[in-house]
Amino acid sequence: MRFLPDRQDPKVAIVGLGYVGSCIAALLADRGWDVTGVDINADLVDELAGGHCRYQEKGLAELIAGAVAGGRLTATTDYSAVRAADVVLIAVSTPVHPDGSLFDDHLRAACARLGSHLREGQLVVVKSTVPPGTTRELVRPLLERSGLRAGEHFGLAFSPERFAEGTALRELRALPITVGGVNEDSTLAASAFWRGGLGVDVIPVASPETAEIVKLADNWWIDLNIALANELAKFCAPFDVDVLDVIAAANTVPKGTGNVNILLPSIGVGGSCLVKDPWMVWHTARTRGVEIRTAPLGREVNTAMPEYTTQLVVDELLRLGKDPADCTVAILGLAFKNDTGDLRATPVEGVVTALRKAGVQVRAFDPLVDPVQAEEQLELRPSGTLEEAVRGADCVAVLAMHRAFRDIDFAALPVASSCLLLDGRAYYPKEKIAELRRLGYVYRGIGR
């Protein structure tokens, strides 16, 4: 096949050893492929070359250690290593500016370096999330400075990353992969690569632009859906209706090819994708004379949730006859989602800021988060133990429901009397809520 060798195990180079690149590298190497990771971060390269993984993803550290020990995974800062590869994946960071435009410095630099080492017959696949048109209008010209032509001398396609942190390896092994090439040969080669590399279904689409929009559409929908759930929670609250009951019932209605699927409300949205991709949609649309309204609206709703959560805490403390300025809130879980230690764009940061503004003393406990990083980003040094964090607390706020928190013995916690239990992302069932109330806690959730 053009742009892909006939042998079953082509050599792969991955440019960018961040979270996405490391997960793909580990899984391809685990399936027996020869993988070389390339990154300008020497510390990251040294870590990976030593079999160490800095990312908290179930099973990832073991895969990397095994692949490095077996010689199937290597890492370097030297871009010339890509010449030996048959397939080159680009997985560098693509953040956005405050106006939603792409901060393309990392992508430009990677493509410029890659272009100087590109050889005829290689297949290049872009994985980084980008606005539609980027593969064709930015990546292609930079790579073609080599004198080679995309679609003629080398293959070029876009194939979005769509897995979620915390379930990445499982989803990489199962989710269909979308592929859009600059020509038919590029699409065919990239499709065959993913089928062989991961053993998953492939969805070939008409162009790189189609594939680029697929990724944005996914995250645009997720962010909007969560915004709907958050607004629904606010709507249910004054009627003393449990929003989870409403969602469970509403989601039984068949619609389209499935059912209505309202997601769950929470203290907000975080991570590296959902907070930026809707803005990427909005800005890119405006450059083409299209005004998108739902993307910024979803962002506005979800960005406001930390302040809303804080107000719930303050109102409940006042209702209990407590002055918030004399109260302590113990936050359990600082990460942006359950079962990770990732603080990128965590909505908990907004809660901490708002609580402090209200005069509340804030403590925290998160066994998955790097305490140094937490102190640098949140100006909050996590307590060493759960008991230390909650001692005398007037409110325990569960803002990330890690597995480590599932078996907490609330009866044994040394909290203050009439302690508020703020459920930000635990979604405790009614039996658990009743138990908490029997223990003397005052329960309050988002829309519950």
Short mmCIF file of C-alpha atoms in Angstrom, two decimals, residues 76-233:
data_model
loop_
_atom_site.label_atom_id
_atom_site.label_comp_id
_atom_site.label_asym_id
_atom_site.label_seq_id
_atom_site.Cartn_x
_atom_site.Cartn_y
_atom_site.Cartn_z
CA THR A 76 14.90 11.02 22.22
CA THR A 77 15.09 14.79 21.72
CA ASP A 78 16.71 14.27 18.32
CA TYR A 79 14.24 14.76 15.47
CA SER A 80 16.51 12.93 13.04
CA ALA A 81 15.17 9.73 14.62
CA VAL A 82 11.96 10.16 12.62
CA ARG A 83 13.78 9.26 9.39
CA ALA A 84 13.79 5.61 10.42
CA ALA A 85 10.02 5.58 10.95
CA ASP A 86 7.41 4.48 8.44
CA VAL A 87 4.61 6.32 10.24
CA VAL A 88 4.98 9.63 12.12
CA LEU A 89 2.26 10.75 14.54
CA ILE A 90 2.10 14.41 15.62
CA ALA A 91 0.67 14.74 19.14
CA VAL A 92 1.97 18.08 20.41
CA SER A 93 0.03 20.47 22.64
CA THR A 94 -2.39 22.85 20.90
CA PRO A 95 -3.78 25.33 23.44
CA VAL A 96 -5.77 28.42 22.48
CA HIS A 97 -5.34 32.12 23.08
CA PRO A 98 -7.92 33.95 25.25
CA ASP A 99 -9.88 34.84 22.09
CA GLY A 100 -10.16 31.16 21.11
CA SER A 101 -7.57 31.28 18.32
CA LEU A 102 -5.07 28.46 18.09
CA PHE A 103 -1.75 28.93 19.86
CA ASP A 104 0.14 27.13 17.14
CA ASP A 105 3.76 27.68 18.23
CA HIS A 106 4.22 24.05 19.35
CA LEU A 107 2.65 22.66 16.18
CA ARG A 108 4.63 24.99 13.90
CA ALA A 109 7.92 24.15 15.60
CA ALA A 110 7.24 20.42 15.48
CA CYS A 111 6.32 20.51 11.78
CA ALA A 112 9.35 22.64 10.91
CA ARG A 113 11.68 20.19 12.66
CA LEU A 114 9.89 17.19 11.20
CA GLY A 115 9.99 18.64 7.70
CA SER A 116 13.76 18.83 7.73
CA HIS A 117 13.94 15.06 8.31
CA LEU A 118 10.97 13.88 6.24
CA ARG A 119 11.66 11.24 3.60
CA GLU A 120 9.68 9.93 0.67
CA GLY A 121 7.17 7.17 1.40
CA GLN A 122 6.40 8.12 4.99
CA LEU A 123 2.90 8.56 6.40
CA VAL A 124 2.30 11.56 8.69
CA VAL A 125 -0.81 11.57 10.88
CA VAL A 126 -1.80 14.62 12.93
CA LYS A 127 -3.40 13.79 16.30
CA SER A 128 -3.33 17.23 17.96
CA THR A 129 -6.72 18.96 18.22
CA VAL A 130 -6.83 21.84 15.72
CA PRO A 131 -9.35 24.08 13.94
CA PRO A 132 -10.61 22.78 10.57
CA GLY A 133 -8.19 23.59 7.79
CA THR A 134 -5.06 23.38 9.95
CA THR A 135 -3.75 20.10 8.52
CA ARG A 136 -4.11 21.36 4.96
CA GLU A 137 -3.25 25.04 5.44
CA LEU A 138 -0.58 24.97 8.17
CA VAL A 139 0.87 21.47 8.58
CA ARG A 140 1.06 20.64 4.88
CA PRO A 141 3.02 23.75 3.76
CA LEU A 142 5.49 23.38 6.63
CA LEU A 143 6.16 19.75 5.79
CA GLU A 144 6.40 20.51 2.08
CA ARG A 145 9.35 22.82 2.72
CA SER A 146 11.26 19.54 2.55
CA GLY A 147 10.67 19.57 -1.19
CA LEU A 148 8.34 16.59 -0.91
CA ARG A 149 4.65 16.88 -1.76
CA ALA A 150 1.84 15.59 0.47
CA GLY A 151 -0.25 12.95 -1.25
CA GLU A 152 2.48 12.38 -3.80
CA HIS A 153 5.74 11.78 -1.95
CA PHE A 154 4.37 11.27 1.58
CA GLY A 155 0.97 10.58 3.06
CA LEU A 156 -0.77 13.14 5.26
CA ALA A 157 -3.95 12.66 7.30
CA PHE A 158 -5.73 13.93 10.38
CA SER A 159 -6.99 11.46 12.97
CA PRO A 160 -8.40 12.97 16.17
CA GLU A 161 -7.72 11.71 19.68
CA ARG A 162 -11.08 11.07 21.35
CA PHE A 163 -10.32 9.05 24.49
CA ALA A 164 -10.97 10.31 28.01
CA GLU A 165 -8.45 10.64 30.79
CA GLY A 166 -8.82 7.83 33.30
CA THR A 167 -10.11 5.36 30.70
CA ALA A 168 -7.63 6.09 27.91
CA LEU A 169 -6.09 2.66 27.38
CA ARG A 170 -9.44 0.88 27.42
CA GLU A 171 -10.94 3.35 24.97
CA LEU A 172 -7.91 3.28 22.67
CA ARG A 173 -8.45 -0.45 22.36
CA ALA A 174 -12.15 -0.08 21.60
CA LEU A 175 -13.25 3.27 20.14
CA PRO A 176 -13.48 3.67 16.35
CA ILE A 177 -10.87 6.01 14.91
CA THR A 178 -11.76 8.70 12.39
CA VAL A 179 -9.35 9.30 9.52
CA GLY A 180 -9.34 12.04 6.90
CA GLY A 181 -6.43 12.28 4.44
CA VAL A 182 -5.39 14.96 1.96
CA ASN A 183 -6.02 12.35 -0.75
CA GLU A 184 -7.40 8.83 -1.05
CA ASP A 185 -4.00 7.14 -0.70
CA SER A 186 -3.35 9.01 2.55
CA THR A 187 -6.74 8.03 3.96
CA LEU A 188 -6.28 4.38 2.98
CA ALA A 189 -2.80 4.21 4.51
CA ALA A 190 -3.81 5.88 7.77
CA SER A 191 -6.88 3.65 8.03
CA ALA A 192 -4.79 0.51 7.52
CA PHE A 193 -2.26 1.74 10.08
CA TRP A 194 -4.88 2.13 12.82
CA ARG A 195 -6.56 -1.16 12.03
CA GLY A 196 -3.24 -2.94 12.31
CA GLY A 197 -1.85 -0.89 15.16
CA LEU A 198 -4.81 -0.91 17.52
CA GLY A 199 -7.14 -3.49 15.99
CA VAL A 200 -10.10 -1.10 16.05
CA ASP A 201 -12.76 -0.04 13.57
CA VAL A 202 -11.90 2.94 11.39
CA ILE A 203 -14.23 5.60 10.05
CA PRO A 204 -12.74 7.08 6.87
CA VAL A 205 -14.09 10.53 6.04
CA ALA A 206 -13.85 12.76 2.99
CA SER A 207 -11.15 15.19 4.14
CA PRO A 208 -8.88 16.31 6.98
CA GLU A 209 -11.35 19.12 7.65
CA THR A 210 -14.12 16.59 8.27
CA ALA A 211 -11.97 14.68 10.76
CA GLU A 212 -10.86 17.90 12.47
CA ILE A 213 -14.48 18.95 12.99
CA VAL A 214 -15.43 15.50 14.34
CA LYS A 215 -13.20 16.03 17.37
CA LEU A 216 -14.53 19.55 17.96
CA ALA A 217 -18.12 18.36 17.58
CA ASP A 218 -17.60 15.70 20.27
CA ASN A 219 -16.27 18.14 22.85
CA TRP A 220 -18.70 20.89 21.86
CA TRP A 221 -21.56 18.45 22.50
CA ILE A 222 -20.13 17.22 25.82
CA ASP A 223 -19.63 20.75 27.14
CA LEU A 224 -23.13 21.80 26.07
CA ASN A 225 -24.67 18.67 27.53
CA ILE A 226 -23.00 19.26 30.88
CA ALA A 227 -24.18 22.88 30.75
CA LEU A 228 -27.74 21.61 30.22
CA ALA A 229 -27.34 19.27 33.21
CA ASN A 230 -26.03 22.13 35.36
CA GLU A 231 -28.89 24.42 34.37
CA LEU A 232 -31.35 21.58 34.98
CA ALA A 233 -29.88 21.12 38.46
#
